[in-house]
JSON list of N, CA and C in Angstrom, two decimals:
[
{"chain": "A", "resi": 1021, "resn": "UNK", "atom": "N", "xyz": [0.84, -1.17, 0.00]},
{"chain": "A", "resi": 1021, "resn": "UNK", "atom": "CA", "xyz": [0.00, 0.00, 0.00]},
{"chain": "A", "resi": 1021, "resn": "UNK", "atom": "C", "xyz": [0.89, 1.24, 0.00]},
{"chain": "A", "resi": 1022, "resn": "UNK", "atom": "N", "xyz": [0.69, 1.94, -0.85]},
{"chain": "A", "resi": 1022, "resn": "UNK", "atom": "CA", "xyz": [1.46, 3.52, -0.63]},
{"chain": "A", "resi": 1022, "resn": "UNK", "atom": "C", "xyz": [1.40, 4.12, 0.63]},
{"chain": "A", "resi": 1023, "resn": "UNK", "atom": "N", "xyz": [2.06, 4.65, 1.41]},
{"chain": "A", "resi": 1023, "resn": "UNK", "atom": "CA", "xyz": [2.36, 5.71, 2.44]},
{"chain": "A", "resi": 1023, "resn": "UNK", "atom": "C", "xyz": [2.17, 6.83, 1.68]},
{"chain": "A", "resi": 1024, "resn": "UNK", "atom": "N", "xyz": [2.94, 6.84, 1.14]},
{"chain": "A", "resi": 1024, "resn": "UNK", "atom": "CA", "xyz": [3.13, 9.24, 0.63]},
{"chain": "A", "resi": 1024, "resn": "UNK", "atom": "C", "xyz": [2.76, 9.02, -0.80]},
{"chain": "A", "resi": 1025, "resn": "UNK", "atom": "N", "xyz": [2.16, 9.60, -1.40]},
{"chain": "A", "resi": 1025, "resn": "UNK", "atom": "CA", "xyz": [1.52, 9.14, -2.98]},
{"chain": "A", "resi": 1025, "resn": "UNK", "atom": "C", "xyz": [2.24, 10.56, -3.63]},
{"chain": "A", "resi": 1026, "resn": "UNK", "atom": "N", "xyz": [2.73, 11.36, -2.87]},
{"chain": "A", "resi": 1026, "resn": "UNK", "atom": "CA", "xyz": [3.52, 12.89, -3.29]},
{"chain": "A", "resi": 1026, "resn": "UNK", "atom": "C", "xyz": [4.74, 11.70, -3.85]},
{"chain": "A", "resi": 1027, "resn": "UNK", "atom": "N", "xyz": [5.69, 11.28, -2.66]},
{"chain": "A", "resi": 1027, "resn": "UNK", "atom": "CA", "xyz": [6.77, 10.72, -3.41]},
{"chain": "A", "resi": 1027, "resn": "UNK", "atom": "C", "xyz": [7.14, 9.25, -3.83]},
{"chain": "A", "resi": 1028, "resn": "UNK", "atom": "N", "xyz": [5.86, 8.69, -4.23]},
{"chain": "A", "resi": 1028, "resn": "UNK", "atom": "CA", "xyz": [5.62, 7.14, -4.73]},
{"chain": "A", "resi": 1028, "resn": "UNK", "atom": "C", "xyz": [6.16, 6.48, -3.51]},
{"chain": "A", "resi": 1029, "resn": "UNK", "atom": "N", "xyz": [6.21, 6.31, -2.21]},
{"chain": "A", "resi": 1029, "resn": "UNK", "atom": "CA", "xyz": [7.00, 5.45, -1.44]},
{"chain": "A", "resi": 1029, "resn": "UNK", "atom": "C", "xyz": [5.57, 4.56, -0.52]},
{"chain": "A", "resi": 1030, "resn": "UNK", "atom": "N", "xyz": [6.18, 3.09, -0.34]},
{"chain": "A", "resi": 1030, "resn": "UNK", "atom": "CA", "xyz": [5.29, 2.38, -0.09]},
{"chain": "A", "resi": 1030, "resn": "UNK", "atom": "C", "xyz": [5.41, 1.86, 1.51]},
{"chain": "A", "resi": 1031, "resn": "UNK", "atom": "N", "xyz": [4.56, 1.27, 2.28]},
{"chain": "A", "resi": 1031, "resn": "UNK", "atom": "CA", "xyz": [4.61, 1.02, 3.67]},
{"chain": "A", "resi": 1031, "resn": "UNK", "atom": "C", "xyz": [6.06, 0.02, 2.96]},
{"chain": "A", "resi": 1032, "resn": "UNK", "atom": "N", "xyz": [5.98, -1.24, 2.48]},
{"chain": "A", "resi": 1032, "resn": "UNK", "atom": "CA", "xyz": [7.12, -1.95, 2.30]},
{"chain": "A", "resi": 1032, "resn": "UNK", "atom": "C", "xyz": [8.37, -1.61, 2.43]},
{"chain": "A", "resi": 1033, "resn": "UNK", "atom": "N", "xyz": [8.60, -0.21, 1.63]},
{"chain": "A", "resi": 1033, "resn": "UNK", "atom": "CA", "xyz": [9.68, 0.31, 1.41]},
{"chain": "A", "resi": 1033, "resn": "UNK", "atom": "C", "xyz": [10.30, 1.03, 2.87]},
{"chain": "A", "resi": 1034, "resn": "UNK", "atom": "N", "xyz": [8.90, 1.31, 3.44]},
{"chain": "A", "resi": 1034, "resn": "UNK", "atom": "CA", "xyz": [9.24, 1.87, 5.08]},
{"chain": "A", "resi": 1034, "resn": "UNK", "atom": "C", "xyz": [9.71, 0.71, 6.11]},
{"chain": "A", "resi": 1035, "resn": "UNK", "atom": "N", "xyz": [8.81, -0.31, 5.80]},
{"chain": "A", "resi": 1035, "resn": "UNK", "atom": "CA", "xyz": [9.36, -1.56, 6.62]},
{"chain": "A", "resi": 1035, "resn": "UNK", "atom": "C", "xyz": [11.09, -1.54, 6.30]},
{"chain": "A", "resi": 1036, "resn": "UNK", "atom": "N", "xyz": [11.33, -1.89, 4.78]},
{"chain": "A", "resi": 1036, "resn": "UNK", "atom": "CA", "xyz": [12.87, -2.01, 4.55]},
{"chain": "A", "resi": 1036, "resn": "UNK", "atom": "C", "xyz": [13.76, -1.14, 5.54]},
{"chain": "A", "resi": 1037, "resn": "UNK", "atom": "N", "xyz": [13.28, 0.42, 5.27]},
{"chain": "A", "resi": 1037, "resn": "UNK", "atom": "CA", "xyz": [14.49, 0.89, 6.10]},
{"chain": "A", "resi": 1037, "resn": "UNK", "atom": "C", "xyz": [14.13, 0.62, 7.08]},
{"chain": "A", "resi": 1038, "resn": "UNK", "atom": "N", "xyz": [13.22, 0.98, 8.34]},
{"chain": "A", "resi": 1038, "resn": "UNK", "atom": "CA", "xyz": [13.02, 0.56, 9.38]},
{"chain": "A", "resi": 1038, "resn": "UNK", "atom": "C", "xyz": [14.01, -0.91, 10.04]},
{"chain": "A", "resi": 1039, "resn": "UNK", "atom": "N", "xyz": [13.88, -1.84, 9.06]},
{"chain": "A", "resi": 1039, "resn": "UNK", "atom": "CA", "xyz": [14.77, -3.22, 9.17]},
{"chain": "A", "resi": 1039, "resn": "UNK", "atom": "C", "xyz": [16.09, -2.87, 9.01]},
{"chain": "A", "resi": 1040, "resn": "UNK", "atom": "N", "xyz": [16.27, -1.73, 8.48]},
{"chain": "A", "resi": 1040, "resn": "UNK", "atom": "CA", "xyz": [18.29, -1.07, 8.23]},
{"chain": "A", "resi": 1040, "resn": "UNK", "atom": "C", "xyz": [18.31, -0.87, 9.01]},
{"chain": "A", "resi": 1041, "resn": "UNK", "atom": "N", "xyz": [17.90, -0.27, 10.11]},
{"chain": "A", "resi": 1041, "resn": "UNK", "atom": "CA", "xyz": [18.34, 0.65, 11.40]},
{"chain": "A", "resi": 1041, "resn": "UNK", "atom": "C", "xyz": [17.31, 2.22, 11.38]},
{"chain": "A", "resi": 1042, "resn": "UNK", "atom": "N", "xyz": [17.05, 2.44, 10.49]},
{"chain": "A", "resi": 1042, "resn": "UNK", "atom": "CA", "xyz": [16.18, 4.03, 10.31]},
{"chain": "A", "resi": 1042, "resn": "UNK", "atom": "C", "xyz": [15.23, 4.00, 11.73]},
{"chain": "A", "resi": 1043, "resn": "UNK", "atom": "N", "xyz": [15.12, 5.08, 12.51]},
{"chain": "A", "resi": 1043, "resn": "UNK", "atom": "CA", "xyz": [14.76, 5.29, 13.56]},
{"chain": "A", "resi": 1043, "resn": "UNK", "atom": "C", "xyz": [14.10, 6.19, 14.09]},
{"chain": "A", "resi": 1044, "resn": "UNK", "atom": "N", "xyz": [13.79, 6.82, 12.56]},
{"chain": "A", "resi": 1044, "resn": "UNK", "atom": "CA", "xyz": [13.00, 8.03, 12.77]},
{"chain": "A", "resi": 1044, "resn": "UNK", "atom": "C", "xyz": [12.19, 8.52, 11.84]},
{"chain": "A", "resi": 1045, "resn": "UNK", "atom": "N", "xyz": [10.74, 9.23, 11.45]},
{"chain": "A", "resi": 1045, "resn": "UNK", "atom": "CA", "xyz": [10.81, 9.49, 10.09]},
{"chain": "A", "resi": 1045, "resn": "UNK", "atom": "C", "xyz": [11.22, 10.09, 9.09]},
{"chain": "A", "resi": 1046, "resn": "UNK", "atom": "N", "xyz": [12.07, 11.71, 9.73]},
{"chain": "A", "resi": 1046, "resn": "UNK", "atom": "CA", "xyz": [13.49, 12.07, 8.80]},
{"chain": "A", "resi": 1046, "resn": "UNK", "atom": "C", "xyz": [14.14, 11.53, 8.32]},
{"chain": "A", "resi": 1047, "resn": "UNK", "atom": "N", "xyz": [14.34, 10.08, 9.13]},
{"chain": "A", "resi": 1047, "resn": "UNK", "atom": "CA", "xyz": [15.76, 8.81, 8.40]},
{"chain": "A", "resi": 1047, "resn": "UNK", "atom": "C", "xyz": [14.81, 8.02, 7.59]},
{"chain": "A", "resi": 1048, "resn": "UNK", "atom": "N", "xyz": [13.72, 8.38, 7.81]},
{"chain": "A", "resi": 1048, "resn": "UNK", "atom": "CA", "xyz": [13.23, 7.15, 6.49]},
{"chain": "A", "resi": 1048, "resn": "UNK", "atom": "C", "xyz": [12.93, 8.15, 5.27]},
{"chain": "A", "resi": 1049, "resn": "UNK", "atom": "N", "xyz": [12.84, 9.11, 5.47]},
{"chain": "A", "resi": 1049, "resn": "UNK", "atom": "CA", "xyz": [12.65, 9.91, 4.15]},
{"chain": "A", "resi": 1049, "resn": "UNK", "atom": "C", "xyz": [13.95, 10.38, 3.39]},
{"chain": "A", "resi": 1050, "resn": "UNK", "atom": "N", "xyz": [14.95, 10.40, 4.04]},
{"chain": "A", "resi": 1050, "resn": "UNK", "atom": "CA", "xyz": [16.80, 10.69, 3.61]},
{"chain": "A", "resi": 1050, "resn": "UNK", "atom": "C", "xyz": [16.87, 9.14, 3.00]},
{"chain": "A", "resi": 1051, "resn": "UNK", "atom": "N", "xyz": [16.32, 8.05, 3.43]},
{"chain": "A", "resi": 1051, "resn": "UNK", "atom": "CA", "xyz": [17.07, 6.53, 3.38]},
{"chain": "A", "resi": 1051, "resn": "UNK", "atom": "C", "xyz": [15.78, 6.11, 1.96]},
{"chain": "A", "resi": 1052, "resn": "UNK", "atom": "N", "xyz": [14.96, 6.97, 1.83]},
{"chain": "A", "resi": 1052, "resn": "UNK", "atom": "CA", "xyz": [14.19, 7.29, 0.40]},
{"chain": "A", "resi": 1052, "resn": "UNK", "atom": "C", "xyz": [14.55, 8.28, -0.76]},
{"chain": "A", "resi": 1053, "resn": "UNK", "atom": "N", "xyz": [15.67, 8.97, -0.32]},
{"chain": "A", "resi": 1053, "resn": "UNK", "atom": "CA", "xyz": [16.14, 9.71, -0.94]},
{"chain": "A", "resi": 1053, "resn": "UNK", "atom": "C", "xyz": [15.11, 10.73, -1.13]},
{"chain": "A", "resi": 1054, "resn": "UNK", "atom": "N", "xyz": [14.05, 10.96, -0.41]},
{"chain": "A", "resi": 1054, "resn": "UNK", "atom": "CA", "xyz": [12.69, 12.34, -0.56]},
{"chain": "A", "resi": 1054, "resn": "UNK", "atom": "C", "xyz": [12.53, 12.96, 0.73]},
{"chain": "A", "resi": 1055, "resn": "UNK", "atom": "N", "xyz": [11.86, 14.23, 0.66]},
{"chain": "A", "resi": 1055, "resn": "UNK", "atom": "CA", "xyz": [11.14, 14.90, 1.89]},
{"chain": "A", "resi": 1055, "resn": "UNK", "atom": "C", "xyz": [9.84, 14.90, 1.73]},
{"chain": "A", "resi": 1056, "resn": "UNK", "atom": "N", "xyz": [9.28, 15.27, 2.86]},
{"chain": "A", "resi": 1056, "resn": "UNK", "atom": "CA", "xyz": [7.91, 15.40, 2.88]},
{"chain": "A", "resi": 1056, "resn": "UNK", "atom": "C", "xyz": [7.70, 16.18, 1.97]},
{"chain": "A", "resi": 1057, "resn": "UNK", "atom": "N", "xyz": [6.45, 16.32, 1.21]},
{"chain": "A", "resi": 1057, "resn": "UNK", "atom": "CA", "xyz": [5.55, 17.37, 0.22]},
{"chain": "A", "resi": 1057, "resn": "UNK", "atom": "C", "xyz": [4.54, 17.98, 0.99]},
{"chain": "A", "resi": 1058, "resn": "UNK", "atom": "N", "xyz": [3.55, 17.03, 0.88]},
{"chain": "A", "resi": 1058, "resn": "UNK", "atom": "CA", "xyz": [2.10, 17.82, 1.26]},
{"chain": "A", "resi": 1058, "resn": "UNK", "atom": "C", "xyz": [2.05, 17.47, 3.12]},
{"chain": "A", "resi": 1059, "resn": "UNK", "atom": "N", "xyz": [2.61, 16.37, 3.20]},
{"chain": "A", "resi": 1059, "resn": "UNK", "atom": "CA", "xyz": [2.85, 16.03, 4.86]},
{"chain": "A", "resi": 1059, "resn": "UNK", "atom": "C", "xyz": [2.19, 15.13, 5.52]},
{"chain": "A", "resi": 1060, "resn": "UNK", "atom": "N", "xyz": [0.84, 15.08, 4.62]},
{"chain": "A", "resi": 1060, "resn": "UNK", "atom": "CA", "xyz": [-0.03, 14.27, 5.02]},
{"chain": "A", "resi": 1060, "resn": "UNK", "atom": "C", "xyz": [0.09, 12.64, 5.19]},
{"chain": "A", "resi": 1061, "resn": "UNK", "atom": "N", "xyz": [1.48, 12.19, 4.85]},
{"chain": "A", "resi": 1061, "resn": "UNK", "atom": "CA", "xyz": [2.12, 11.02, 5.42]},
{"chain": "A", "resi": 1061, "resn": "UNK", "atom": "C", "xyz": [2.73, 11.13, 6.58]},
{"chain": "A", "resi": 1062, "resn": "UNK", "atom": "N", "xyz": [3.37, 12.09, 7.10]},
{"chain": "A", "resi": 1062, "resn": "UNK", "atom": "CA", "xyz": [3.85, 12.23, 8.08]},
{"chain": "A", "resi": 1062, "resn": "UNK", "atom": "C", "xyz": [3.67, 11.82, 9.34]},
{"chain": "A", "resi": 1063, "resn": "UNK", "atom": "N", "xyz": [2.31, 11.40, 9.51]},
{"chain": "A", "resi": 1063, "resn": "UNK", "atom": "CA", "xyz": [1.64, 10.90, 10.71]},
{"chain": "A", "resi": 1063, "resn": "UNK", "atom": "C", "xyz": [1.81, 9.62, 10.59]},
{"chain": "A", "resi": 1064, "resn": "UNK", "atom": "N", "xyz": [1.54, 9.14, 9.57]},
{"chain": "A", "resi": 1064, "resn": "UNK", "atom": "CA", "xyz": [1.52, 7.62, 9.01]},
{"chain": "A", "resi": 1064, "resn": "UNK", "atom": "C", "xyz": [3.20, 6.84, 9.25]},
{"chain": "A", "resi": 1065, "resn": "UNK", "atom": "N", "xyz": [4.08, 7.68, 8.88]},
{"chain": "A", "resi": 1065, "resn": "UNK", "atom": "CA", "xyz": [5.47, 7.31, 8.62]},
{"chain": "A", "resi": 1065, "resn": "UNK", "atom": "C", "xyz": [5.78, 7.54, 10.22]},
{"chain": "A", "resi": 1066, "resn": "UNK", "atom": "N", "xyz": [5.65, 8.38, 11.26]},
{"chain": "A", "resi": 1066, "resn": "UNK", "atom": "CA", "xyz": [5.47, 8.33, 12.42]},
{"chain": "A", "resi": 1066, "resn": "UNK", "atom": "C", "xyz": [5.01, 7.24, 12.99]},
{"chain": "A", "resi": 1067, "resn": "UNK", "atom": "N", "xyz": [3.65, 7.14, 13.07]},
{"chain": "A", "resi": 1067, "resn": "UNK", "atom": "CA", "xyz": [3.06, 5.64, 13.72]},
{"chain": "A", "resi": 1067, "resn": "UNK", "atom": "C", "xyz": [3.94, 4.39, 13.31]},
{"chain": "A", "resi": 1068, "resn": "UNK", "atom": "N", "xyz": [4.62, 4.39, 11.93]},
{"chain": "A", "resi": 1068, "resn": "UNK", "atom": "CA", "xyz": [5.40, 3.23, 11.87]},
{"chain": "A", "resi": 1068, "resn": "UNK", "atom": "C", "xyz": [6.78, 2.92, 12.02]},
{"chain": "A", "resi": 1069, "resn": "UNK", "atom": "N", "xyz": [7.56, 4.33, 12.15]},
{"chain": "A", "resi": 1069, "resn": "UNK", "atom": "CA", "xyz": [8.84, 4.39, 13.36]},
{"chain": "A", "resi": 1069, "resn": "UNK", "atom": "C", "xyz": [8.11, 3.73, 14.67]},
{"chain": "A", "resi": 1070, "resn": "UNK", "atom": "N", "xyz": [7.38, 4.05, 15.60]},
{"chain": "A", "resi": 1070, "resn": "UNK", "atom": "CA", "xyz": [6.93, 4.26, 16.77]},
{"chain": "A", "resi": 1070, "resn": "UNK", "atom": "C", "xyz": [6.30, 3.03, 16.72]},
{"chain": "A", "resi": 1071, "resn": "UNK", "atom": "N", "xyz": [5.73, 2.17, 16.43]},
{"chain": "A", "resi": 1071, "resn": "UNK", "atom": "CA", "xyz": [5.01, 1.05, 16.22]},
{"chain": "A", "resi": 1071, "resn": "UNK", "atom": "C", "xyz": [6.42, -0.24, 16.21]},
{"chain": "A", "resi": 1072, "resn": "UNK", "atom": "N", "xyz": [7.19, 0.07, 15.22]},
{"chain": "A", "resi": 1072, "resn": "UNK", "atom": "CA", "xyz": [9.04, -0.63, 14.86]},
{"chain": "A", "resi": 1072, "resn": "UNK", "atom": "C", "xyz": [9.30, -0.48, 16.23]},
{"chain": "A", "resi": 1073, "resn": "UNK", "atom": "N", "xyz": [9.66, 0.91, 16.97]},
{"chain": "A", "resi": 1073, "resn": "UNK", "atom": "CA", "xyz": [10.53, 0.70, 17.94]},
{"chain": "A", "resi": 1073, "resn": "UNK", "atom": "C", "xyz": [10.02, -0.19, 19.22]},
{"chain": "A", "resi": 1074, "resn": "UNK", "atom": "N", "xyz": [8.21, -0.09, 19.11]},
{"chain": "A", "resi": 1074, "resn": "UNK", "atom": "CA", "xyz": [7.67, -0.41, 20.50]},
{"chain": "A", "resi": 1074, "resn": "UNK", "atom": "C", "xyz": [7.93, -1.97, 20.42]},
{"chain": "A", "resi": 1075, "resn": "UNK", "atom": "N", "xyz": [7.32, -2.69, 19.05]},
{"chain": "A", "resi": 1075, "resn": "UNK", "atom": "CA", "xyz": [7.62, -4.48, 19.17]},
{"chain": "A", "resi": 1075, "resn": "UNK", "atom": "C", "xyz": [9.46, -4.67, 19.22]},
{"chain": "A", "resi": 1076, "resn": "UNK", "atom": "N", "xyz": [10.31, -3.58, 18.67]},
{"chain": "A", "resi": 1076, "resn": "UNK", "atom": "CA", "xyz": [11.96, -3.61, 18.98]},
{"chain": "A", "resi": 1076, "resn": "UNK", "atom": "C", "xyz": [12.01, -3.93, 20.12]},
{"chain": "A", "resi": 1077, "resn": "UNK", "atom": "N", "xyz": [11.73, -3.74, 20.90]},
{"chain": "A", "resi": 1077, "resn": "UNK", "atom": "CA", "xyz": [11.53, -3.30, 22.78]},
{"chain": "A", "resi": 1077, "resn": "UNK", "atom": "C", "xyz": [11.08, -4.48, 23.52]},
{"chain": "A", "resi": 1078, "resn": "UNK", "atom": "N", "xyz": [9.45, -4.87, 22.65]},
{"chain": "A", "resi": 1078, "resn": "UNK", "atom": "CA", "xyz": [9.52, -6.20, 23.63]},
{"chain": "A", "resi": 1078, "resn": "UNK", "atom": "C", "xyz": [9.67, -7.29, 22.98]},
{"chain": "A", "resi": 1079, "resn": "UNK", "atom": "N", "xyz": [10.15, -7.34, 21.80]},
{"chain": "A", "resi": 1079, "resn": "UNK", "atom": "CA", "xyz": [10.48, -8.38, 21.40]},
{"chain": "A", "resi": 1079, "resn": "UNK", "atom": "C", "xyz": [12.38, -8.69, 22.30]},
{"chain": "A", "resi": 1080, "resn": "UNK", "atom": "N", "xyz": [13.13, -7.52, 22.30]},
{"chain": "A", "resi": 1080, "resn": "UNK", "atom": "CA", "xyz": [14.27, -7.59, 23.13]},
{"chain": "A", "resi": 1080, "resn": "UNK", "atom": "C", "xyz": [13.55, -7.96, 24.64]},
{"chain": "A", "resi": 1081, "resn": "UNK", "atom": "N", "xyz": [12.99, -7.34, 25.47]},
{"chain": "A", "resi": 1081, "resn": "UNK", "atom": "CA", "xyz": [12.34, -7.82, 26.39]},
{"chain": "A", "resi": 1081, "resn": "UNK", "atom": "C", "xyz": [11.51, -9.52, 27.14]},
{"chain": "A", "resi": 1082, "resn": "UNK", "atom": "N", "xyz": [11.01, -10.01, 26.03]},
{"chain": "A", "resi": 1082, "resn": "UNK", "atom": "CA", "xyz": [10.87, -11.33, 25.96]},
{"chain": "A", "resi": 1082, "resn": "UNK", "atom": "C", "xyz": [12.04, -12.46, 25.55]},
{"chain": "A", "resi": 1083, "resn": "UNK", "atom": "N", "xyz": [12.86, -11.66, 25.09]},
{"chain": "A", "resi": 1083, "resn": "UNK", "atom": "CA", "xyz": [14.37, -12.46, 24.39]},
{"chain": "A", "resi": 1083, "resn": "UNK", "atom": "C", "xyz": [15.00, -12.55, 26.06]},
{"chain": "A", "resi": 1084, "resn": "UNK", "atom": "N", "xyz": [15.27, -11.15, 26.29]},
{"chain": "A", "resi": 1084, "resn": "UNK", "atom": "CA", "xyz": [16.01, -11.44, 27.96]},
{"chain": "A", "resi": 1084, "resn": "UNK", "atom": "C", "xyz": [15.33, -12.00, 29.40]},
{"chain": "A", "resi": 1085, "resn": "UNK", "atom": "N", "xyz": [13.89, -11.79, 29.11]},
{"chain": "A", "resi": 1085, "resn": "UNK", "atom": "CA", "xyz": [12.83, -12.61, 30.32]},
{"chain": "A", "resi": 1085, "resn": "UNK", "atom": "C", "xyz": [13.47, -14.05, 29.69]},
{"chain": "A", "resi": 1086, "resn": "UNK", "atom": "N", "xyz": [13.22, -14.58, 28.26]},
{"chain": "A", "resi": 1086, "resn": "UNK", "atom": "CA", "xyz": [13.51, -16.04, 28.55]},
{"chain": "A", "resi": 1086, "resn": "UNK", "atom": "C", "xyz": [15.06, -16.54, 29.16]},
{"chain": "A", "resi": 1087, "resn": "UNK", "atom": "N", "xyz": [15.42, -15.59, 28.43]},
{"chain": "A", "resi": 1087, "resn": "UNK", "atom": "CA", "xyz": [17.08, -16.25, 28.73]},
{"chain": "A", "resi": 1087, "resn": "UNK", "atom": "C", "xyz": [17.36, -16.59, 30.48]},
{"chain": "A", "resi": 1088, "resn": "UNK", "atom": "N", "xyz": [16.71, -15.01, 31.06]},
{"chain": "A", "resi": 1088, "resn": "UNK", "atom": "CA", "xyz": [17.00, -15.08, 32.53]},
{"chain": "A", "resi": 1088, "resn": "UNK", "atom": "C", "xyz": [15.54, -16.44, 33.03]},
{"chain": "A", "resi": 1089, "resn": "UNK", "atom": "N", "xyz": [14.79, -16.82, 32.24]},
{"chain": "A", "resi": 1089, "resn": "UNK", "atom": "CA", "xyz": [13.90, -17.97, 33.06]},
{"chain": "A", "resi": 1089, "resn": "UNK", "atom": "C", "xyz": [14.94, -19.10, 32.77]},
{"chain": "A", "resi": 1090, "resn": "UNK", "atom": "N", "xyz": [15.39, -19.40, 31.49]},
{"chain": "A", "resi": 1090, "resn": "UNK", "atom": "CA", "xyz": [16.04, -20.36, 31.23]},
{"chain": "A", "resi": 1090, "resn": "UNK", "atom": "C", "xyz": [17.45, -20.47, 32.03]},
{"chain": "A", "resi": 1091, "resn": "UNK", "atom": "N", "xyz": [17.95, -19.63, 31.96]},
{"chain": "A", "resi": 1091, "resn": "UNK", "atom": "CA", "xyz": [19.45, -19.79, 33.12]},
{"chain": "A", "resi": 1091, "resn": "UNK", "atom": "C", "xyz": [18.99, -19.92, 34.23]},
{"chain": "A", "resi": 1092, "resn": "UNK", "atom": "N", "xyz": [17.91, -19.41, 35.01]},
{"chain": "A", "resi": 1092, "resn": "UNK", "atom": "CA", "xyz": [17.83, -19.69, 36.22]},
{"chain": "A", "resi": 1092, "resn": "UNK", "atom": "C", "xyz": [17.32, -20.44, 36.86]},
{"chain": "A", "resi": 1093, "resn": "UNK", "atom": "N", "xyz": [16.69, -21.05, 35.73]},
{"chain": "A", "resi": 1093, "resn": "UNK", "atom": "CA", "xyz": [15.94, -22.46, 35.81]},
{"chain": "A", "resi": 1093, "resn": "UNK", "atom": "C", "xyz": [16.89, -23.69, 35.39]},
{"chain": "A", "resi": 1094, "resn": "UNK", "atom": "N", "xyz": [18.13, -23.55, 35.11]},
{"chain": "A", "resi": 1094, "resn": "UNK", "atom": "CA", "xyz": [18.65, -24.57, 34.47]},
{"chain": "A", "resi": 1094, "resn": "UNK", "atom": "C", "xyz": [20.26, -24.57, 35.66]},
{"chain": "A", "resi": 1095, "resn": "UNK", "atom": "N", "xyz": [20.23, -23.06, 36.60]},
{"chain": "A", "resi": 1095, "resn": "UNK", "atom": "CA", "xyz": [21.50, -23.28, 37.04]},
{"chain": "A", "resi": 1095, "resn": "UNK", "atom": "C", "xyz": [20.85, -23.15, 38.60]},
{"chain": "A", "resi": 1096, "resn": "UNK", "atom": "N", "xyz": [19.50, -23.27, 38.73]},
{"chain": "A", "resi": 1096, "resn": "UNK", "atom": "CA", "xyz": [19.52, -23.15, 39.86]},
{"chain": "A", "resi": 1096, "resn": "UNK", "atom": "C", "xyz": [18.57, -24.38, 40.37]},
{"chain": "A", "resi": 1097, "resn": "UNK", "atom": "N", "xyz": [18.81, -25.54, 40.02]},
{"chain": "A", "resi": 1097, "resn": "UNK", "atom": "CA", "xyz": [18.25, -26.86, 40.55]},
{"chain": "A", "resi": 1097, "resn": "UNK", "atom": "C", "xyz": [18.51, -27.53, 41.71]},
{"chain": "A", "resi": 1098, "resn": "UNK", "atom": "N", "xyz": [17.66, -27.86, 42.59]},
{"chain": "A", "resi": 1098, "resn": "UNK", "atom": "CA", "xyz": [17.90, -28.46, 43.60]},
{"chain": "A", "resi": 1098, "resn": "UNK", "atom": "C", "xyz": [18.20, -30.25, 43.71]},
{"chain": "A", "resi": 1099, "resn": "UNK", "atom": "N", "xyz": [18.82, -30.87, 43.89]},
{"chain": "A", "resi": 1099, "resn": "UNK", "atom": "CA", "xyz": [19.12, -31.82, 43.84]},
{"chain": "A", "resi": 1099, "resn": "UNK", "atom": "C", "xyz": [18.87, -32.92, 45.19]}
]
């Protein structure tokens, strides 16, 4: 589906950078080689920085809850 129909760029293409590291929606519009036009993506390209960083977060979050259930469940057995 298109995001900004000013500079042909598509949610996909936002996922891509987002998956580079882009962390903001200035860096996804430099890492598109465009700026905003009319702006009216801007909200859109926002919600999906901000949406990237929040599952970034607990997906790291559930990575280190398991690790610390699994080590502490595996080094701390009673015998």
């Amino acid at each position: 589906m298109y995001v900004c129909i000013c500079n042909a760029f598509t949610e996909k293409q936002v996922c891509v950078a987002l998956r580079k590291g882009v962390s903001s929606p200035a860096g996804v519009f430099r890492h598109l080689g465009c700026s905003p036009q009319c702006g009216k993506c801007v909200p859109t390209v926002r919600w999906m920085v901000k949406d990237s960083a929040d599952l970034s977060i607990r997906r790291r979050y559930q990575d280190q809850m398991q690790e610390l259930n699994h080590g502490s469940l595996a080094g701390n057995r009673i015998s």
